[in-house]
Short mmCIF file of C-alpha atoms and ligand atoms in Angstrom, two decimals:
data_model
loop_
_atom_site.label_atom_id
_atom_site.label_comp_id
_atom_site.label_asym_id
_atom_site.label_seq_id
_atom_site.Cartn_x
_atom_site.Cartn_y
_atom_site.Cartn_z
CA MET A 22 -16.55 -17.04 1.54
CA ARG A 23 -19.49 -14.64 1.66
CA LEU A 24 -17.78 -11.24 1.20
CA LEU A 25 -19.14 -7.71 1.75
CA VAL A 26 -17.55 -5.00 -0.35
CA LEU A 27 -17.30 -1.68 1.56
CA GLY A 28 -16.63 1.31 -0.59
CA THR A 29 -17.75 0.97 -4.38
CA GLY A 30 -15.35 3.19 -6.12
CA VAL A 31 -12.52 2.65 -8.51
CA MET A 32 -10.33 0.03 -6.71
CA ALA A 33 -13.44 -1.84 -5.58
CA ARG A 34 -14.25 -2.81 -9.26
CA ASN A 35 -10.71 -4.16 -9.64
CA GLN A 36 -10.93 -6.16 -6.52
CA VAL A 37 -14.54 -7.65 -7.04
CA ALA A 38 -13.45 -8.68 -10.47
CA ASN A 39 -10.53 -10.50 -8.97
CA PHE A 40 -12.60 -12.11 -6.06
CA LEU A 41 -15.42 -13.30 -8.30
CA ALA A 42 -12.99 -15.15 -10.39
CA ILE A 43 -12.10 -17.31 -7.37
CA ASP A 44 -14.14 -20.66 -6.75
CA GLY A 45 -16.15 -20.50 -3.65
CA VAL A 46 -16.16 -16.74 -3.33
CA GLU A 47 -19.53 -15.01 -3.33
CA VAL A 48 -19.81 -11.03 -3.21
CA VAL A 49 -23.12 -10.88 -1.18
CA GLY A 50 -23.53 -7.26 -0.31
CA ALA A 51 -22.12 -3.76 -1.06
CA VAL A 52 -21.97 -0.71 1.03
CA ASP A 53 -21.41 2.97 0.06
CA THR A 54 -22.47 6.42 1.29
CA ASP A 55 -22.93 7.53 -2.24
CA ARG A 56 -26.26 5.78 -3.27
CA THR A 57 -25.74 6.43 -7.12
CA ARG A 58 -22.28 4.96 -7.03
CA LEU A 59 -23.56 2.04 -4.98
CA ASP A 60 -26.46 1.15 -7.18
CA GLU A 61 -24.16 1.38 -10.53
CA PHE A 62 -21.72 -0.82 -8.88
CA ALA A 63 -24.23 -3.38 -7.59
CA ASP A 64 -26.09 -3.50 -10.81
CA HIS A 65 -22.81 -4.01 -12.82
CA PHE A 66 -21.82 -7.00 -10.46
CA ASN A 67 -25.43 -8.23 -9.87
CA ILE A 68 -25.16 -7.78 -5.96
CA GLU A 69 -28.50 -7.78 -4.30
CA LYS A 70 -27.88 -6.58 -0.87
CA ARG A 71 -27.10 -2.77 -0.72
CA PHE A 72 -26.36 -0.66 2.30
CA SER A 73 -25.69 3.03 2.71
CA THR A 74 -23.97 2.54 5.96
CA LEU A 75 -21.69 -0.14 7.36
CA ASP A 76 -23.81 -0.25 10.57
CA GLU A 77 -26.95 -1.49 8.62
CA ALA A 78 -24.76 -4.12 6.85
CA ILE A 79 -23.37 -5.34 10.32
CA ALA A 80 -27.02 -5.52 11.62
CA TRP A 81 -27.83 -7.72 8.60
CA GLY A 82 -24.60 -9.69 9.32
CA ASP A 83 -24.98 -12.55 6.73
CA PHE A 84 -21.36 -12.31 5.58
CA ASP A 85 -17.99 -13.95 6.52
CA ALA A 86 -15.56 -11.31 5.63
CA ALA A 87 -15.37 -7.89 4.14
CA THR A 88 -13.04 -6.09 1.87
CA ASN A 89 -12.50 -2.49 2.90
CA VAL A 90 -12.23 -0.29 -0.24
CA THR A 91 -12.90 3.04 1.32
CA PRO A 92 -10.71 6.14 1.30
CA ASP A 93 -7.60 5.84 3.44
CA ARG A 94 -8.89 7.70 6.69
CA ILE A 95 -12.13 5.69 6.65
CA HIS A 96 -10.11 2.18 6.91
CA HIS A 97 -9.68 2.68 10.72
CA PRO A 98 -13.31 3.25 12.09
CA THR A 99 -14.84 0.77 9.60
CA SER A 100 -12.33 -1.95 10.09
CA LEU A 101 -12.75 -1.66 13.70
CA ALA A 102 -16.50 -2.02 13.49
CA LEU A 103 -16.02 -5.11 11.19
CA ILE A 104 -13.44 -6.76 13.60
CA ALA A 105 -15.86 -6.00 16.57
CA ALA A 106 -18.56 -7.82 14.58
CA GLY A 107 -16.27 -10.83 14.17
CA LYS A 108 -15.71 -10.54 10.55
CA HIS A 109 -12.41 -11.32 8.62
CA VAL A 110 -11.00 -8.17 7.02
CA PHE A 111 -9.26 -7.45 3.70
CA CYS A 112 -8.09 -3.78 3.90
CA GLU A 113 -6.90 -1.50 1.15
CA LYS A 114 -3.49 0.02 1.82
CA PRO A 115 -2.28 1.98 3.44
CA LEU A 116 -3.90 0.40 6.49
CA ALA A 117 -4.44 3.75 8.23
CA GLU A 118 -3.45 7.38 7.88
CA ASN A 119 -1.01 7.02 10.75
CA TYR A 120 0.91 4.42 12.94
CA GLY A 121 -1.38 4.73 16.03
CA HIS A 122 -4.54 4.00 14.17
CA ALA A 123 -2.70 1.07 12.24
CA LEU A 124 -1.41 -0.34 15.28
CA GLU A 125 -4.89 -0.22 17.03
CA MET A 126 -6.43 -2.01 14.10
CA THR A 127 -3.73 -4.65 14.33
CA GLU A 128 -4.24 -5.33 18.03
CA ALA A 129 -8.09 -5.45 17.57
CA ALA A 130 -7.75 -7.85 14.71
CA GLU A 131 -5.16 -10.09 16.66
CA ALA A 132 -7.17 -10.09 19.70
CA ALA A 133 -10.48 -11.04 17.84
CA GLY A 134 -8.66 -13.87 15.98
CA VAL A 135 -9.95 -12.76 12.69
CA ILE A 136 -7.98 -13.03 9.37
CA ASN A 137 -6.49 -9.73 8.67
CA MET A 138 -4.75 -8.88 5.35
CA VAL A 139 -3.81 -5.60 3.60
CA ASN A 140 -3.92 -5.44 -0.13
CA LEU A 141 -0.20 -4.47 -1.00
CA THR A 142 -0.89 -5.34 -4.58
CA TYR A 143 2.51 -5.67 -5.87
CA ARG A 144 3.02 -8.90 -3.84
CA ASN A 145 1.17 -10.30 -6.81
CA VAL A 146 4.19 -9.59 -9.06
CA ALA A 147 5.70 -12.85 -9.68
CA PRO A 148 9.42 -11.53 -10.28
CA LEU A 149 9.14 -9.84 -6.87
CA GLN A 150 8.38 -13.19 -5.21
CA ARG A 151 11.23 -14.90 -7.14
CA ALA A 152 13.68 -12.10 -6.29
CA ARG A 153 12.99 -12.37 -2.50
CA GLU A 154 13.44 -16.33 -2.87
CA MET A 155 16.79 -15.81 -4.55
CA VAL A 156 17.97 -13.33 -1.89
CA LEU A 157 16.98 -15.74 0.83
CA ALA A 158 18.72 -18.51 -0.80
CA GLY A 159 22.00 -16.40 -0.64
CA GLU A 160 22.25 -16.31 -4.51
CA LEU A 161 23.25 -12.54 -4.28
CA GLY A 162 25.61 -12.86 -1.45
CA THR A 163 25.69 -10.05 0.99
CA ILE A 164 23.31 -7.14 -0.27
CA LYS A 165 25.08 -3.79 -0.13
CA HIS A 166 22.91 -1.56 -2.08
CA VAL A 167 19.16 -1.19 -3.12
CA GLU A 168 17.31 1.29 -5.37
CA ALA A 169 13.62 1.39 -5.60
CA SER A 170 11.22 3.82 -7.50
CA TYR A 171 7.66 4.17 -8.06
CA LEU A 172 6.81 6.41 -10.95
CA GLN A 173 3.38 7.83 -11.99
CA SER A 174 2.23 10.76 -14.19
CA TRP A 175 -1.33 11.43 -13.25
CA LEU A 176 -0.60 14.99 -12.39
CA VAL A 177 0.79 15.54 -15.90
CA SER A 178 -1.34 13.20 -17.95
CA ARG A 179 -5.07 12.60 -18.13
CA ALA A 180 -4.78 8.86 -18.80
CA TRP A 181 -6.60 7.94 -15.60
CA GLY A 182 -8.87 10.86 -15.30
CA ASP A 183 -8.66 14.69 -14.47
CA TRP A 184 -7.45 15.50 -11.04
CA ARG A 185 -8.46 19.10 -11.55
CA THR A 186 -12.19 18.25 -11.59
CA GLU A 187 -12.57 14.89 -10.07
CA SER A 188 -13.15 14.34 -6.43
CA ARG A 189 -11.71 10.80 -6.67
CA TRP A 190 -8.34 12.39 -7.34
CA LEU A 191 -8.56 15.54 -5.45
CA TRP A 192 -8.92 13.82 -2.06
CA ARG A 193 -5.49 12.14 -2.70
CA LEU A 194 -4.00 15.75 -2.81
CA SER A 195 -5.37 16.94 0.43
CA THR A 196 -4.05 16.21 3.91
CA GLY A 197 -7.42 17.57 5.27
CA HIS A 198 -9.24 14.80 3.37
CA GLY A 199 -6.95 12.13 4.99
CA SER A 200 -4.20 11.74 2.37
CA ASN A 201 -0.53 11.65 3.20
CA GLY A 202 0.23 12.40 -0.48
CA VAL A 203 2.31 10.13 -2.73
CA LEU A 204 4.18 9.04 0.47
CA GLY A 205 1.01 7.67 1.98
CA ASP A 206 -0.57 6.45 -1.15
CA VAL A 207 2.09 4.58 -3.03
CA GLY A 208 4.92 5.09 -0.66
CA ILE A 209 3.54 1.97 1.22
CA HIS A 210 3.76 0.04 -2.11
CA ILE A 211 7.41 0.83 -2.84
CA LEU A 212 8.56 0.46 0.76
CA ASP A 213 7.04 -2.93 0.69
CA PHE A 214 8.34 -3.72 -2.69
CA ALA A 215 12.03 -2.68 -1.63
CA ALA A 216 12.01 -4.40 1.71
CA TYR A 217 10.09 -7.54 0.83
CA GLY A 218 12.15 -8.11 -2.34
CA ALA A 219 15.55 -7.50 -0.51
CA ALA A 220 14.17 -9.68 2.22
CA THR A 221 15.04 -7.24 5.10
CA ASP A 222 13.43 -4.29 7.14
CA ILE A 223 13.93 -0.64 6.98
CA ASP A 224 15.61 0.62 10.30
CA HIS A 225 16.70 4.19 9.44
CA VAL A 226 15.11 6.81 7.29
CA PHE A 227 15.83 10.19 6.02
CA ALA A 228 13.28 11.63 3.47
CA ARG A 229 12.47 14.84 1.49
CA LEU A 230 8.95 15.48 0.61
CA LYS A 231 7.79 18.02 -1.76
CA THR A 232 4.34 19.64 -2.83
CA PHE A 233 4.46 21.67 -6.02
CA ASN A 234 1.94 24.51 -6.49
CA LYS A 235 -0.77 23.16 -8.69
CA ALA A 236 -3.67 25.73 -8.71
CA PRO A 237 -4.12 29.41 -7.67
CA GLY A 238 -3.86 29.64 -3.95
CA GLY A 239 -3.06 25.83 -3.70
CA GLN A 240 -6.63 25.09 -3.58
CA ILE A 241 -9.58 23.64 -5.67
CA GLY A 242 -12.87 24.15 -4.16
CA GLU A 243 -12.95 22.53 -0.63
CA TYR A 244 -9.57 20.77 -1.42
CA MET A 245 -6.36 22.32 0.08
CA LEU A 246 -3.63 20.77 -2.36
CA ASP A 247 -1.13 20.33 0.43
CA ALA A 248 -0.24 16.65 0.39
CA ASN A 249 3.08 15.82 -1.08
CA ASP A 250 3.50 14.89 -4.76
CA SER A 251 7.18 13.61 -4.75
CA PHE A 252 9.48 12.04 -2.13
CA THR A 253 12.92 10.96 -1.98
CA MET A 254 14.28 8.74 0.88
CA SER A 255 17.51 7.42 2.03
CA VAL A 256 17.21 4.34 4.17
CA ASP A 257 19.46 1.85 6.05
CA PHE A 258 18.15 -1.73 5.99
CA ALA A 259 18.50 -4.17 8.87
CA ASN A 260 20.91 -6.32 6.86
CA GLY A 261 23.37 -3.61 6.69
CA ALA A 262 22.53 -2.48 2.95
CA LEU A 263 21.98 1.14 2.09
CA GLY A 264 19.04 2.09 0.06
CA VAL A 265 17.41 4.84 -2.18
CA ILE A 266 13.56 4.91 -2.51
CA HIS A 267 11.67 7.45 -4.40
CA ALA A 268 8.13 8.09 -5.80
CA SER A 269 6.48 10.80 -7.83
CA ARG A 270 3.12 11.73 -9.38
CA TRP A 271 5.10 13.98 -11.69
CA ALA A 272 7.00 11.31 -13.56
CA THR A 273 6.03 12.35 -17.15
CA GLY A 274 6.18 9.20 -19.47
CA HIS A 275 5.56 6.66 -16.75
CA LEU A 276 1.87 5.71 -16.04
CA ASN A 277 2.59 3.32 -13.22
CA GLU A 278 6.07 1.81 -12.96
CA LEU A 279 7.77 0.15 -10.02
CA LYS A 280 11.63 -0.74 -10.11
CA LEU A 281 13.74 -2.50 -7.79
CA ARG A 282 17.39 -3.21 -7.98
CA ILE A 283 19.28 -5.25 -5.48
CA TYR A 284 23.00 -5.32 -5.63
CA GLY A 285 24.98 -8.06 -3.76
CA GLU A 286 28.51 -9.22 -3.60
CA LYS A 287 27.72 -12.29 -5.81
CA GLY A 288 25.17 -11.01 -8.11
CA SER A 289 22.37 -8.42 -8.74
CA LEU A 290 18.71 -8.50 -9.52
CA GLU A 291 16.33 -5.84 -11.44
CA VAL A 292 12.51 -6.27 -10.91
CA ILE A 293 10.49 -4.00 -13.21
CA HIS A 294 6.60 -3.78 -13.14
CA ARG A 295 4.59 -1.74 -15.51
CA PRO A 296 0.91 -1.84 -16.61
CA ASP A 297 1.89 -4.18 -19.52
CA GLY A 298 3.78 -6.64 -17.48
CA SER A 299 6.69 -7.37 -15.28
CA ASP A 300 10.20 -8.74 -15.72
CA LEU A 301 13.02 -10.08 -13.59
CA ARG A 302 16.66 -9.70 -14.85
CA GLY A 303 19.93 -10.76 -13.22
CA CYS A 304 23.65 -10.33 -13.52
CA PHE A 305 25.73 -13.29 -11.95
CA GLY A 306 28.85 -15.21 -12.17
CA ASP A 307 31.14 -14.48 -15.17
CA ASP A 308 28.62 -12.04 -16.43
CA ILE A 309 29.63 -9.73 -13.53
CA GLU A 310 32.89 -9.00 -15.47
CA ASN A 311 31.08 -7.72 -18.46
CA ALA A 312 27.96 -6.26 -16.79
CA VAL A 313 25.70 -8.68 -18.79
CA TRP A 314 22.17 -8.90 -17.44
CA ARG A 315 19.91 -11.75 -18.61
CA GLY A 316 16.16 -12.42 -18.19
CA ILE A 317 15.23 -14.94 -15.53
CA ASP A 318 12.08 -17.13 -15.84
CA VAL A 319 9.48 -16.87 -13.17
CA PRO A 320 6.61 -19.08 -12.18
CA PRO A 321 3.11 -17.57 -11.55
CA VAL A 322 2.25 -16.78 -7.92
CA LEU A 323 -1.10 -16.58 -6.06
CA THR A 324 -2.71 -13.17 -5.62
CA ASN A 325 -3.52 -11.53 -2.46
CA TYR A 326 -7.16 -12.05 -3.32
CA GLN A 327 -6.75 -15.78 -3.58
CA ARG A 328 -4.50 -15.98 -0.49
CA PHE A 329 -7.17 -14.06 1.51
CA ALA A 330 -9.96 -16.50 0.36
CA GLU A 331 -7.75 -19.36 1.30
CA ALA A 332 -6.86 -17.95 4.67
CA VAL A 333 -10.58 -17.64 5.52
CA ARG A 334 -11.51 -20.92 4.27
CA THR A 335 -8.64 -22.52 6.39
CA GLY A 336 -8.63 -20.21 9.21
CA LYS A 337 -4.84 -19.90 8.81
CA GLN A 338 -3.48 -16.16 8.70
CA ASP A 339 -1.33 -15.32 5.60
CA ASP A 340 0.82 -12.17 4.65
CA PRO A 341 0.80 -9.18 4.36
CA ASN A 342 -1.04 -8.92 7.52
CA PHE A 343 -2.14 -5.76 9.38
CA ARG A 344 0.99 -5.82 11.72
CA HIS A 345 3.31 -5.59 8.69
CA ALA A 346 1.47 -2.86 7.18
CA ALA A 347 1.44 -1.01 10.58
CA ASN A 348 5.33 -1.39 10.69
CA LEU A 349 5.55 0.26 7.12
CA GLN A 350 3.19 2.90 8.34
CA LYS A 351 5.84 3.72 10.98
CA VAL A 352 8.46 4.23 8.32
CA ILE A 353 5.92 6.60 6.37
CA ASP A 354 5.11 8.63 9.89
CA LEU A 355 9.07 8.84 10.44
CA ALA A 356 9.57 10.08 6.97
CA ILE A 357 7.22 12.92 7.52
CA VAL A 358 8.91 13.85 10.82
CA SER A 359 12.30 13.67 9.04
CA GLU A 360 11.21 16.15 6.40
CA LYS A 361 10.07 18.65 9.02
CA GLU A 362 13.17 18.19 11.22
CA ARG A 363 15.56 17.58 8.45
CA ARG A 364 17.06 14.81 10.51
CA GLU A 365 17.74 10.98 9.98
CA LEU A 366 15.38 8.94 12.18
CA ASN A 367 15.81 5.44 13.79
CA LEU A 368 12.91 3.02 13.85
CA LEU A 369 14.67 0.98 16.49
CA ALA A 370 15.18 3.58 19.22
CA SER A 371 12.47 4.21 21.55
CA ASP A 372 12.36 7.61 23.08
CA ARG A 373 10.53 9.93 20.52
CA PRO A 374 7.52 9.00 18.60
CA PRO A 375 6.08 11.26 15.94
CA ALA A 376 3.43 13.84 17.08
CA GLN A 377 0.51 12.12 15.44
CA GLU A 378 1.40 8.71 17.19
CA GLN A 379 1.65 10.12 20.76
CA GLU A 380 -2.04 9.70 21.70
CA ASN A 381 -2.02 6.02 20.69
CA LYS A 382 1.45 5.04 21.75
CA THR A 383 1.89 1.62 23.31
CA ASP A 384 5.25 0.52 24.48
CA ASP A 385 5.06 -3.23 23.92
CA GLN A 386 4.80 -3.87 20.22
CA GLY A 387 8.39 -3.85 18.72
CA PRO A 388 10.40 -0.87 17.61
CA THR A 389 9.01 2.57 18.46
CA LEU A 390 10.23 5.67 16.63
CA ALA A 391 12.90 7.98 17.62
CA LEU A 392 15.36 10.59 16.50
CA VAL A 393 18.82 9.53 16.01
CA VAL A 394 20.93 11.61 18.42
N1 NAD B 412 -3.97 -1.72 -3.72
C1 NAD B 412 -3.92 -0.83 -4.70
O1 NAD B 412 -3.12 -0.90 -5.79
C2 NAD B 412 -4.83 0.34 -4.82
C3 NAD B 412 -5.08 1.01 -5.94
C4 NAD B 412 -6.00 2.08 -5.86
C5 NAD B 412 -6.66 2.48 -4.64
N2 NAD B 412 -6.34 1.85 -3.51
C6 NAD B 412 -6.86 2.22 -2.27
O2 NAD B 412 -8.31 1.78 -2.28
C7 NAD B 412 -9.01 2.61 -1.36
C8 NAD B 412 -10.06 3.28 -2.28
O3 NAD B 412 -9.57 3.91 -3.28
P1 NAD B 412 -10.44 4.34 -4.60
O4 NAD B 412 -9.52 4.65 -5.65
O5 NAD B 412 -11.39 3.11 -4.80
O6 NAD B 412 -11.23 5.49 -4.05
P2 NAD B 412 -12.66 5.98 -4.56
O7 NAD B 412 -12.87 7.45 -3.99
O8 NAD B 412 -12.94 5.86 -6.08
O9 NAD B 412 -13.69 5.11 -3.79
C9 NAD B 412 -14.08 5.14 -2.41
C10 NAD B 412 -15.52 4.77 -2.23
O10 NAD B 412 -15.68 4.74 -0.84
C11 NAD B 412 -16.97 5.29 -0.56
N3 NAD B 412 -17.12 5.77 0.94
C12 NAD B 412 -16.41 6.84 1.50
N4 NAD B 412 -16.66 6.66 2.84
C13 NAD B 412 -17.37 5.56 3.17
C14 NAD B 412 -17.96 5.06 4.26
N5 NAD B 412 -17.90 5.52 5.39
N6 NAD B 412 -18.73 3.77 4.18
C15 NAD B 412 -18.79 3.18 2.81
N7 NAD B 412 -18.31 3.76 1.63
C16 NAD B 412 -17.76 4.86 1.83
C17 NAD B 412 -16.97 6.46 -1.57
O11 NAD B 412 -18.24 7.05 -1.63
C18 NAD B 412 -16.26 5.88 -2.64
O12 NAD B 412 -17.32 5.38 -3.47
C19 NAD B 412 -8.05 3.81 -0.93
O13 NAD B 412 -7.51 3.36 0.32
C20 NAD B 412 -6.74 3.47 -1.94
O14 NAD B 412 -5.62 3.93 -1.29
C21 NAD B 412 -5.37 0.78 -3.57
#
């Protein structure tokens, strides 16, 4: 696969290091509107072809696929341009900044017949994959309750850099710069972690979002710091289970931790993922009487990067695809509406999409959004 990298910031370094470790993958070109960043990146990875705009790269055209590692709101126009050029697209999460755009990207990719995948990174966590297999095999029995959290502390600690002075963090705090806050940023990860691990979909949501004051006037330079920092969500799953899902950038003491607990009538599972590794534990059988939890061995799994390269090689679409990410975006959009209206919302009803979706609404692609009345 001849791969173009679009956007050469923090995540692109991680991605390209992963892609270059795969046999048969070459990174043949890089694009960034910031020439200094582009040159540093391309020098580091020894990439010869460098472009300041995607249009120039498409006019050159000598690549099969692109990985889109631009800021969230740039994903939509750039992915559409790549799809129109017949290129396979691996897009960073969230797929778009709203459901309407995410759906448009999905439909364009499906109509063009190109491979489309979204980098929901925590699919690479082997214990999550094993947990899902155990749920699907019926080992937990009927699932009654699910808890999931995504905890970060970068508004407190400087371990990843200083948000007060660095644009790469400031855009994530500002709706005017295309961010939906912690909900849009890592909310999609934890929604996927919970629903994929519990092997079910979310069908009702009630959310609370909170933005804490972080600077005088709530502003630093051009950045209004108005995007949410913490959210809590109660959800109903399609399998009948009740769930609580929450995330924060103020979780002092947690650099980056995802946790999922799935409680069933026959047993329970806990998946924990931290920067230093991940674990799966379970409580089953006689252990239920004494609440004894034991570690469960888990085989390694392929990464999203490996599965995208294989999908491009074979022409066979793999997960997580654009449509799945668009459906998660719908939950995020509804969560924002439910905070504004302080009401539970139903993903399965069809009479009332959220405001930002109205202009792009289509009525033929699965559940639409609506208030529960
Ligand atoms: N999957 C994950 O776990 C994970 C982790 C971190 C970030 N991300 C996602 O990756 C994306 C990028 O995040 P980041 O942390 O690398 O941001 P970043 O700001 O460090 O990098 C983005 C880069 O894109 C460039 N850019 C902006 N507009 C462009 C355009 N029109 N054409 C070409 N380049 C353009 C910027 O100049 C910058 O160099 C975001 O969508 C983010 O949500 C995903």
